[in-house]
Amino acid sequence: MSRFCAMLMASLLPSAVCMAADGIRTDVVFKVPFAVDGQLTINRAEITVDDAGRTTLTVHYVKGQDIEVVRYRVIRQDGPEPDPDPSPEPEPDPDPPAELWGIVVEESGERTAQQAIVLADPEVRALFRSSRFRIVDQDEAAADMRSYVRRAKDEGMKLPALFLVAPEGTVHYEGDLPATPAVMSTLIRTILGKVP
Amino acid sequence: MIDSTNYQIQFPPGRVAGCLPRLSRPGAICPMAADRIKVIPRAEWSDLASQLAVGKGLKPFVRDVLDQASVGSCGMESSAGSVMVSRVFRGLDHILLNPLSGYHFTCHGVDRGSSIDENLEFIREHGLAPESVWPRSKGWRAEPSEEAMAAALAFRIEEFYDISSIDEMVSALLQGYPVVYGANGHAVCKVRHLNEDQGEDLNSWGPEWGDGGFGVWASYRAINWQYGAWAVRVSSEA
């Protein structure tokens, strides 16, 4: 598999340079780390080449209540000659988690009707196994949820805060609760690798 | 479409009235809803209700419809229903609770009904025993065992809010809180806003009543405020 290294700046710069060691593979969806408002998140990305031969790296990420898209022009630089082996074993893309826990830390008394709509949405709930979507109050969380309450407080996160966590503990998303069920579903499906 | 005219305000054979007037003064044993629930303008009710659990309100979080049979335990049954709905909303495992484990105490030895506020206060302090530990078949007279009372502690209400208007009741519903109230001698749990006149209730007369156990027991205007109405919030500890 051709490899590339994408250097994504911590802030959203208008362009980024990708160093191609032995070519760029296009039309492949993969995940990249990406900083959004100072929070490191894992996001869906892809490389495409237009008719003029320009290569673009497109990253989809969640910011606030919306799915945002940012595009970077990819500049190839000269590198070593291609690997003489024409058919090396591809490096597998990181597997998406098979399932997620969803944990919402809220101040119950501050819950709005719009937030209740997101929290209760059947499609959102269906993306989690039974009892793997929990809504916890910041002042009365069960023992297994307290670390998330603590993190939300330590990081000064705005409540309600959402954590999407793989069963082995990898946090795939932490940030604002999306404002609509559609954005929430897209976020979850993206992490689960279910977005085509 | 649920229509209140489908459900006449009457007690089917074998069912008894059991809702007694509230015992506490407003705000005496719990916060007033006005201090905890944001009141939503009426113009927004319909749109928000159509989106909450995609139009079904809190009904998708009901796992069991209780059946009090001929016992006058509606005040505790409706309170237990609100606890179970709230737990599932929070993402906690559904556990079938036995309201009679609490009604044994709040009826004070005579099956003549109980007050909703006394029931809610009991659940806040002691919780309700799971059916698996203290089954309904034990009846309301039997004092729950120590084991049952210990198990009940995991199923307490964190807080309940004293509702004093239709606007507060609908606002609580739309923010994800079931509302226990009394009307026409009976206590039920409101789980869905339908229109400006009425919301849908979770009754405790088994799934044979109304539409699978749900229906409109009383329109908003028929709520008897002497019985009271309370929005229920359970702890997220489990």
Short mmCIF file of C-alpha atoms in Angstrom, two decimals:
data_model
loop_
_atom_site.label_atom_id
_atom_site.label_comp_id
_atom_site.label_asym_id
_atom_site.label_seq_id
_atom_site.Cartn_x
_atom_site.Cartn_y
_atom_site.Cartn_z
CA MET A 1 0.00 0.00 0.00
CA SER A 2 1.22 3.42 -0.78
CA ARG A 3 1.84 5.41 2.31
CA PHE A 4 1.54 9.03 3.07
CA CYS A 5 2.04 11.17 6.05
CA ALA A 6 -0.37 13.98 6.62
CA MET A 7 0.79 16.77 8.83
CA LEU A 8 -2.29 18.40 10.22
CA MET A 9 -1.74 21.57 12.05
CA ALA A 10 -3.19 21.90 15.52
CA SER A 11 -5.25 24.80 14.34
CA LEU A 12 -7.25 24.92 11.13
CA LEU A 13 -4.74 26.23 8.65
CA PRO A 14 -5.89 26.75 5.08
CA SER A 15 -3.54 24.14 3.72
CA ALA A 16 -1.32 21.35 4.82
CA VAL A 17 1.56 19.53 3.27
CA CYS A 18 1.47 15.77 2.79
CA MET A 19 4.79 14.14 2.25
CA ALA A 20 4.51 11.22 -0.10
CA ALA A 21 7.17 8.65 0.37
CA ASP A 22 6.20 6.44 -2.49
CA GLY A 23 2.96 7.78 -3.87
CA ILE A 24 -0.48 8.66 -2.63
CA ARG A 25 -3.34 6.28 -2.56
CA THR A 26 -6.63 7.96 -3.33
CA ASP A 27 -10.28 7.23 -2.70
CA VAL A 28 -9.55 5.60 0.62
CA VAL A 29 -11.46 6.58 3.73
CA PHE A 30 -9.40 6.60 6.88
CA LYS A 31 -9.19 8.31 10.25
CA VAL A 32 -6.92 11.17 11.25
CA PRO A 33 -6.34 12.93 14.55
CA PHE A 34 -7.57 16.48 14.36
CA ALA A 35 -7.75 19.39 16.75
CA VAL A 36 -11.11 21.14 17.05
CA ASP A 37 -11.24 24.07 19.44
CA GLY A 38 -8.27 22.65 21.27
CA GLN A 39 -9.78 19.17 21.66
CA LEU A 40 -8.11 16.24 19.98
CA THR A 41 -10.67 14.19 18.06
CA ILE A 42 -10.51 11.33 15.59
CA ASN A 43 -12.20 12.12 12.33
CA ARG A 44 -13.07 10.66 8.96
CA ALA A 45 -10.83 11.72 6.09
CA GLU A 46 -10.26 10.86 2.45
CA ILE A 47 -7.92 11.66 -0.40
CA THR A 48 -9.34 12.54 -3.80
CA VAL A 49 -7.82 13.64 -7.10
CA ASP A 50 -9.77 15.90 -9.43
CA ASP A 51 -9.69 15.98 -13.21
CA ALA A 52 -6.84 18.45 -13.19
CA GLY A 53 -4.74 16.09 -11.16
CA ARG A 54 -4.96 18.11 -7.96
CA THR A 55 -4.95 16.03 -4.83
CA THR A 56 -7.16 17.02 -1.90
CA LEU A 57 -7.34 15.76 1.66
CA THR A 58 -10.88 16.17 3.04
CA VAL A 59 -11.58 15.89 6.76
CA HIS A 60 -15.06 15.69 8.26
CA TYR A 61 -15.36 16.74 11.87
CA VAL A 62 -17.95 17.78 14.40
CA LYS A 63 -17.83 21.33 15.64
CA GLY A 64 -20.51 22.38 18.03
CA GLN A 65 -23.76 21.35 16.49
CA ASP A 66 -22.63 20.79 12.93
CA ILE A 67 -20.63 18.45 10.79
CA GLU A 68 -17.89 20.59 9.27
CA VAL A 69 -15.68 19.80 6.31
CA VAL A 70 -12.18 21.13 5.76
CA ARG A 71 -10.12 20.48 2.66
CA TYR A 72 -6.33 20.61 2.28
CA ARG A 73 -4.41 20.70 -0.93
CA VAL A 74 -1.86 17.90 -0.96
CA ILE A 75 1.57 18.67 -2.42
CA ARG A 76 3.72 15.78 -3.36
CA GLN A 77 7.45 16.14 -2.96
CA ASP A 78 10.13 14.05 -4.51
CA GLY A 79 10.97 11.02 -2.51
CA PRO A 80 12.68 7.73 -2.88
CA GLU A 81 11.97 5.53 -5.81
CA PRO A 82 8.97 3.26 -5.45
CA ASP A 83 9.38 0.00 -3.66
CA PRO A 84 10.59 -2.57 -6.19
CA ASP A 85 8.02 -4.98 -4.82
CA PRO A 86 4.88 -4.05 -6.79
CA SER A 87 2.45 -5.78 -4.51
CA PRO A 88 3.38 -5.27 -0.88
CA GLU A 89 0.94 -6.28 1.82
CA PRO A 90 -1.32 -3.35 2.57
CA GLU A 91 -1.21 -1.88 6.00
CA PRO A 92 -4.70 -2.27 7.42
CA ASP A 93 -6.57 0.88 8.31
CA PRO A 94 -7.29 1.12 12.01
CA ASP A 95 -10.41 -0.87 12.70
CA PRO A 96 -13.33 1.19 13.94
CA PRO A 97 -14.71 0.11 17.28
CA ALA A 98 -17.42 -2.54 17.01
CA GLU A 99 -19.55 -0.73 19.54
CA LEU A 100 -19.55 2.30 21.74
CA TRP A 101 -20.64 3.48 25.12
CA GLY A 102 -22.36 6.84 25.10
CA ILE A 103 -22.14 8.83 28.32
CA VAL A 104 -23.83 12.18 28.75
CA VAL A 105 -22.92 14.27 31.77
CA GLU A 106 -25.62 16.82 32.46
CA GLU A 107 -26.98 19.14 35.07
CA SER A 108 -30.47 17.69 35.16
CA GLY A 109 -32.12 20.91 36.18
CA GLU A 110 -30.66 22.64 33.13
CA ARG A 111 -31.89 20.12 30.56
CA THR A 112 -33.76 21.76 27.70
CA ALA A 113 -36.53 20.26 25.60
CA GLN A 114 -34.22 20.19 22.57
CA GLN A 115 -31.61 18.27 24.56
CA ALA A 116 -34.29 15.84 25.73
CA ILE A 117 -35.17 15.23 22.10
CA VAL A 118 -31.57 14.28 21.33
CA LEU A 119 -31.21 12.14 24.46
CA ALA A 120 -34.46 10.25 23.83
CA ASP A 121 -34.14 9.80 20.09
CA PRO A 122 -34.86 6.19 19.09
CA GLU A 123 -32.29 6.14 16.28
CA VAL A 124 -29.58 7.42 18.58
CA ARG A 125 -30.50 4.88 21.25
CA ALA A 126 -30.50 2.09 18.68
CA LEU A 127 -26.84 2.75 17.91
CA PHE A 128 -25.94 1.60 21.41
CA ARG A 129 -26.47 -1.74 23.02
CA SER A 130 -28.95 -1.82 25.85
CA SER A 131 -27.74 0.11 28.87
CA ARG A 132 -24.71 1.41 27.01
CA PHE A 133 -26.14 4.89 26.70
CA ARG A 134 -26.20 6.58 30.06
CA ILE A 135 -27.34 10.01 31.15
CA VAL A 136 -25.69 10.96 34.40
CA ASP A 137 -26.17 13.98 36.55
CA GLN A 138 -22.94 15.73 37.48
CA ASP A 139 -23.85 15.59 41.16
CA GLU A 140 -25.02 12.01 41.48
CA ALA A 141 -23.14 9.80 39.08
CA ALA A 142 -22.68 6.10 39.70
CA ALA A 143 -19.19 4.96 40.60
CA ASP A 144 -18.42 3.73 37.08
CA MET A 145 -19.41 7.08 35.61
CA ARG A 146 -17.61 9.40 38.00
CA SER A 147 -14.42 9.57 35.97
CA TYR A 148 -16.38 11.16 33.14
CA VAL A 149 -18.04 13.64 35.46
CA ARG A 150 -14.62 14.50 36.86
CA ARG A 151 -13.15 14.94 33.40
CA ALA A 152 -16.02 17.16 32.31
CA LYS A 153 -15.46 19.34 35.35
CA ASP A 154 -11.66 19.34 35.13
CA GLU A 155 -11.74 20.30 31.47
CA GLY A 156 -14.41 22.91 32.03
CA MET A 157 -16.63 21.24 29.47
CA LYS A 158 -19.97 22.78 28.74
CA LEU A 159 -22.83 20.61 29.94
CA PRO A 160 -24.36 18.45 28.72
CA ALA A 161 -21.10 16.86 27.65
CA LEU A 162 -20.95 13.75 25.51
CA PHE A 163 -18.34 11.00 25.67
CA LEU A 164 -18.23 8.22 23.10
CA VAL A 165 -16.03 5.45 24.40
CA ALA A 166 -15.03 2.07 23.04
CA PRO A 167 -15.44 -0.86 25.44
CA GLU A 168 -11.69 -1.07 26.04
CA GLY A 169 -11.70 2.55 27.17
CA THR A 170 -10.56 4.53 24.14
CA VAL A 171 -12.37 7.85 24.09
CA HIS A 172 -13.35 8.53 20.49
CA TYR A 173 -15.20 11.74 21.17
CA GLU A 174 -15.63 14.15 23.99
CA GLY A 175 -17.34 17.44 23.63
CA ASP A 176 -20.67 19.14 23.32
CA LEU A 177 -23.83 17.10 22.99
CA PRO A 178 -24.89 17.57 19.37
CA ALA A 179 -27.93 19.79 18.99
CA THR A 180 -29.99 17.43 16.86
CA PRO A 181 -30.48 13.67 16.65
CA ALA A 182 -29.27 13.71 13.04
CA VAL A 183 -25.90 15.22 13.93
CA MET A 184 -25.60 12.87 16.89
CA SER A 185 -26.32 9.84 14.71
CA THR A 186 -23.82 10.93 12.08
CA LEU A 187 -21.16 11.42 14.71
CA ILE A 188 -21.70 7.96 16.16
CA ARG A 189 -21.91 6.28 12.77
CA THR A 190 -18.71 7.99 11.67
CA ILE A 191 -16.81 6.63 14.64
CA LEU A 192 -18.30 3.20 14.12
CA GLY A 193 -17.21 3.31 10.49
CA LYS A 194 -20.80 3.07 9.31
CA VAL A 195 -20.79 6.22 7.21
CA PRO A 196 -20.35 5.22 3.57
CA MET B 1 -54.60 9.12 17.58
CA ILE B 2 -55.54 8.99 21.22
CA ASP B 3 -58.82 10.73 21.91
CA SER B 4 -59.98 11.32 25.43
CA THR B 5 -63.50 10.49 24.38
CA ASN B 6 -62.33 6.91 23.92
CA TYR B 7 -61.65 6.63 27.61
CA GLN B 8 -64.52 7.59 29.78
CA ILE B 9 -63.75 8.73 33.28
CA GLN B 10 -65.06 5.70 35.00
CA PHE B 11 -63.73 2.86 37.04
CA PRO B 12 -63.98 -0.52 35.32
CA PRO B 13 -65.45 -3.38 37.38
CA GLY B 14 -63.09 -4.42 40.12
CA ARG B 15 -61.10 -1.17 40.09
CA VAL B 16 -61.26 1.17 43.03
CA ALA B 17 -60.48 4.83 43.63
CA GLY B 18 -57.32 5.26 45.69
CA CYS B 19 -55.96 8.76 45.23
CA LEU B 20 -56.22 10.87 48.34
CA PRO B 21 -55.63 14.63 48.58
CA ARG B 22 -52.07 15.76 49.01
CA LEU B 23 -50.76 15.93 52.54
CA SER B 24 -48.03 18.50 52.18
CA ARG B 25 -48.26 22.16 51.39
CA PRO B 26 -46.78 23.17 48.02
CA GLY B 27 -43.01 23.21 48.24
CA ALA B 28 -42.91 21.87 51.80
CA ILE B 29 -41.25 18.53 51.05
CA CYS B 30 -39.72 19.12 47.64
CA PRO B 31 -38.74 22.00 45.35
CA MET B 32 -41.37 23.80 43.35
CA ALA B 33 -41.20 22.96 39.68
CA ALA B 34 -41.11 26.67 38.93
CA ASP B 35 -37.64 26.72 40.47
CA ARG B 36 -36.36 23.68 38.54
CA ILE B 37 -38.25 23.34 35.27
CA LYS B 38 -37.93 25.83 32.48
CA VAL B 39 -41.41 26.76 31.31
CA ILE B 40 -41.72 26.31 27.57
CA PRO B 41 -43.95 28.72 25.63
CA ARG B 42 -47.16 27.08 24.44
CA ALA B 43 -46.38 27.98 20.86
CA GLU B 44 -43.47 25.52 20.98
CA TRP B 45 -45.28 22.57 22.57
CA SER B 46 -46.58 20.92 19.44
CA ASP B 47 -43.29 21.03 17.55
CA LEU B 48 -41.25 19.78 20.49
CA ALA B 49 -43.77 17.03 21.29
CA SER B 50 -43.58 15.79 17.71
CA GLN B 51 -39.84 15.32 18.09
CA LEU B 52 -39.55 13.88 21.59
CA ALA B 53 -38.90 10.19 21.03
CA VAL B 54 -40.26 11.00 17.58
CA GLY B 55 -43.73 11.87 18.69
CA LYS B 56 -44.28 9.23 21.33
CA GLY B 57 -43.02 11.22 24.26
CA LEU B 58 -41.73 9.01 27.05
CA LYS B 59 -43.81 5.99 26.00
CA PRO B 60 -40.79 4.28 24.38
CA PHE B 61 -39.25 4.10 27.85
CA VAL B 62 -42.15 2.15 29.36
CA ARG B 63 -41.23 -1.50 29.67
CA ASP B 64 -44.02 -2.76 31.94
CA VAL B 65 -47.59 -1.65 32.56
CA LEU B 66 -48.43 -2.28 36.19
CA ASP B 67 -51.70 -3.82 37.34
CA GLN B 68 -52.91 -2.90 40.79
CA ALA B 69 -55.93 -5.22 40.49
CA SER B 70 -58.52 -4.27 43.11
CA VAL B 71 -56.06 -2.64 45.52
CA GLY B 72 -56.32 1.13 46.02
CA SER B 73 -52.63 1.64 45.46
CA CYS B 74 -52.80 3.92 42.40
CA GLY B 75 -50.79 6.65 44.13
CA MET B 76 -47.87 4.28 44.62
CA GLU B 77 -48.39 2.44 41.33
CA SER B 78 -48.21 5.65 39.29
CA SER B 79 -45.18 6.78 41.29
CA ALA B 80 -43.48 3.43 40.64
CA GLY B 81 -44.30 3.78 36.96
CA SER B 82 -42.60 7.16 36.88
CA VAL B 83 -39.49 5.70 38.51
CA MET B 84 -39.25 2.88 35.98
CA VAL B 85 -39.73 5.25 33.04
CA SER B 86 -37.12 7.65 34.38
CA ARG B 87 -34.62 4.86 34.92
CA VAL B 88 -34.90 3.61 31.35
CA PHE B 89 -34.66 7.19 30.06
CA ARG B 90 -31.40 7.56 31.95
CA GLY B 91 -30.11 4.36 30.36
CA LEU B 92 -30.32 2.25 33.50
CA ASP B 93 -31.44 -1.36 33.32
CA HIS B 94 -35.18 -1.82 33.54
CA ILE B 95 -36.12 -3.45 36.80
CA LEU B 96 -39.75 -4.29 37.51
CA LEU B 97 -40.63 -2.78 40.87
CA ASN B 98 -43.32 -3.85 43.31
CA PRO B 99 -45.31 -0.78 44.42
CA LEU B 100 -46.95 -2.73 47.22
CA SER B 101 -43.59 -2.85 49.02
CA GLY B 102 -44.15 0.87 49.61
CA TYR B 103 -47.94 1.00 49.72
CA HIS B 104 -47.77 -1.29 52.73
CA PHE B 105 -46.44 1.73 54.61
CA THR B 106 -48.21 4.65 52.92
CA CYS B 107 -51.70 3.19 53.28
CA HIS B 108 -51.12 3.04 57.04
CA GLY B 109 -52.63 -0.37 57.44
CA VAL B 110 -55.90 0.19 55.62
CA ASP B 111 -56.41 -0.22 51.89
CA ARG B 112 -58.25 3.04 51.36
CA GLY B 113 -55.75 4.69 49.07
CA SER B 114 -52.83 7.03 49.59
CA SER B 115 -51.56 10.51 48.75
CA ILE B 116 -49.18 10.89 45.84
CA ASP B 117 -46.82 13.19 47.72
CA GLU B 118 -46.52 10.77 50.61
CA ASN B 119 -45.72 7.99 48.17
CA LEU B 120 -43.07 10.01 46.38
CA GLU B 121 -41.51 11.04 49.66
CA PHE B 122 -41.43 7.39 50.71
CA ILE B 123 -39.69 6.35 47.50
CA ARG B 124 -37.19 9.16 47.89
CA GLU B 125 -36.31 7.90 51.35
CA HIS B 126 -36.66 4.13 51.02
CA GLY B 127 -37.08 3.18 47.37
CA LEU B 128 -39.20 0.30 46.12
CA ALA B 129 -38.35 -3.38 46.21
CA PRO B 130 -37.82 -5.17 42.90
CA GLU B 131 -40.47 -7.70 42.01
CA SER B 132 -37.74 -10.33 41.93
CA VAL B 133 -36.98 -9.78 45.62
CA TRP B 134 -40.44 -8.96 46.99
CA PRO B 135 -43.13 -10.03 44.51
CA ARG B 136 -46.56 -8.43 44.24
CA SER B 137 -48.08 -11.75 45.24
CA LYS B 138 -46.97 -10.98 48.82
CA GLY B 139 -49.82 -8.46 48.90
CA TRP B 140 -50.02 -5.03 50.50
CA ARG B 141 -50.47 -6.27 54.07
CA ALA B 142 -47.16 -8.11 54.31
CA GLU B 143 -44.30 -6.04 55.66
CA PRO B 144 -41.35 -6.27 53.28
CA SER B 145 -38.42 -8.24 54.57
CA GLU B 146 -35.12 -6.64 55.54
CA GLU B 147 -33.67 -8.02 52.35
CA ALA B 148 -36.42 -6.39 50.31
CA MET B 149 -35.98 -3.04 52.05
CA ALA B 150 -32.24 -3.21 51.49
CA ALA B 151 -32.77 -3.97 47.81
CA ALA B 152 -35.26 -1.11 47.55
CA LEU B 153 -32.60 1.45 48.41
CA ALA B 154 -31.20 1.13 44.90
CA PHE B 155 -34.52 2.28 43.47
CA ARG B 156 -35.10 5.64 45.04
CA ILE B 157 -36.24 8.92 43.57
CA GLU B 158 -33.56 11.56 43.60
CA GLU B 159 -36.01 14.43 43.60
CA PHE B 160 -39.53 15.38 42.63
CA TYR B 161 -40.86 18.78 41.70
CA ASP B 162 -44.14 20.23 42.82
CA ILE B 163 -46.10 21.24 39.75
CA SER B 164 -48.71 23.94 40.04
CA SER B 165 -49.83 24.61 36.48
CA ILE B 166 -50.53 22.96 33.15
CA ASP B 167 -47.63 24.88 31.62
CA GLU B 168 -45.22 23.44 34.16
CA MET B 169 -46.60 19.95 33.63
CA VAL B 170 -46.18 20.04 29.85
CA SER B 171 -42.76 21.65 30.14
CA ALA B 172 -41.61 18.88 32.47
CA LEU B 173 -42.88 16.26 30.05
CA LEU B 174 -41.11 17.87 27.12
CA GLN B 175 -37.86 17.96 29.10
CA GLY B 176 -38.04 14.22 29.73
CA TYR B 177 -39.70 14.01 33.13
CA PRO B 178 -42.81 11.88 33.71
CA VAL B 179 -45.49 13.56 35.80
CA VAL B 180 -47.58 11.80 38.43
CA TYR B 181 -50.90 13.48 39.15
CA GLY B 182 -54.39 12.80 40.43
CA ALA B 183 -57.83 13.33 38.93
CA ASN B 184 -61.25 11.84 39.47
CA GLY B 185 -60.09 9.81 42.46
CA HIS B 186 -57.29 8.08 40.59
CA ALA B 187 -53.55 8.66 40.18
CA VAL B 188 -51.75 8.08 36.90
CA CYS B 189 -48.48 9.05 35.26
CA LYS B 190 -48.44 11.39 32.28
CA VAL B 191 -45.88 10.34 29.69
CA ARG B 192 -46.75 12.20 26.50
CA HIS B 193 -48.08 15.59 25.47
CA LEU B 194 -50.80 15.31 22.84
CA ASN B 195 -52.27 18.79 22.40
CA GLU B 196 -53.15 21.87 24.42
CA ASP B 197 -55.99 20.03 26.09
CA GLN B 198 -54.55 16.68 26.97
CA GLY B 199 -51.62 14.37 27.42
CA GLU B 200 -51.40 10.61 27.42
CA ASP B 201 -51.23 8.68 30.66
CA LEU B 202 -49.60 5.48 31.77
CA ASN B 203 -52.25 3.81 33.88
CA SER B 204 -51.83 0.92 36.32
CA TRP B 205 -54.77 -1.19 35.27
CA GLY B 206 -52.76 -3.57 33.13
CA PRO B 207 -52.32 -3.57 29.36
CA GLU B 208 -56.01 -4.34 28.81
CA TRP B 209 -57.02 -0.80 29.73
CA GLY B 210 -57.06 1.79 26.93
CA ASP B 211 -54.41 1.35 24.29
CA GLY B 212 -52.10 -1.24 25.80
CA GLY B 213 -52.38 0.36 29.22
CA PHE B 214 -52.13 3.95 27.95
CA GLY B 215 -54.87 6.50 27.48
CA VAL B 216 -56.09 9.90 28.59
CA TRP B 217 -57.41 9.55 32.09
CA ALA B 218 -58.01 13.25 32.47
CA SER B 219 -57.56 16.31 30.31
CA TYR B 220 -55.21 18.95 31.63
CA ARG B 221 -58.14 21.03 32.80
CA ALA B 222 -59.58 18.09 34.72
CA ILE B 223 -56.48 17.66 36.85
CA ASN B 224 -57.42 17.90 40.49
CA TRP B 225 -54.78 20.11 42.04
CA GLN B 226 -55.91 19.08 45.51
CA TYR B 227 -54.37 15.70 44.70
CA GLY B 228 -51.34 17.45 43.23
CA ALA B 229 -48.92 16.78 40.40
CA TRP B 230 -45.20 16.11 40.53
CA ALA B 231 -42.41 15.67 37.99
CA VAL B 232 -40.11 12.82 38.96
CA ARG B 233 -36.34 12.56 38.57
CA VAL B 234 -34.41 9.45 39.50
CA SER B 235 -30.79 9.27 40.47
CA SER B 236 -28.31 8.30 37.79
CA GLU B 237 -26.58 6.16 40.40
CA ALA B 238 -27.29 2.48 40.02
#
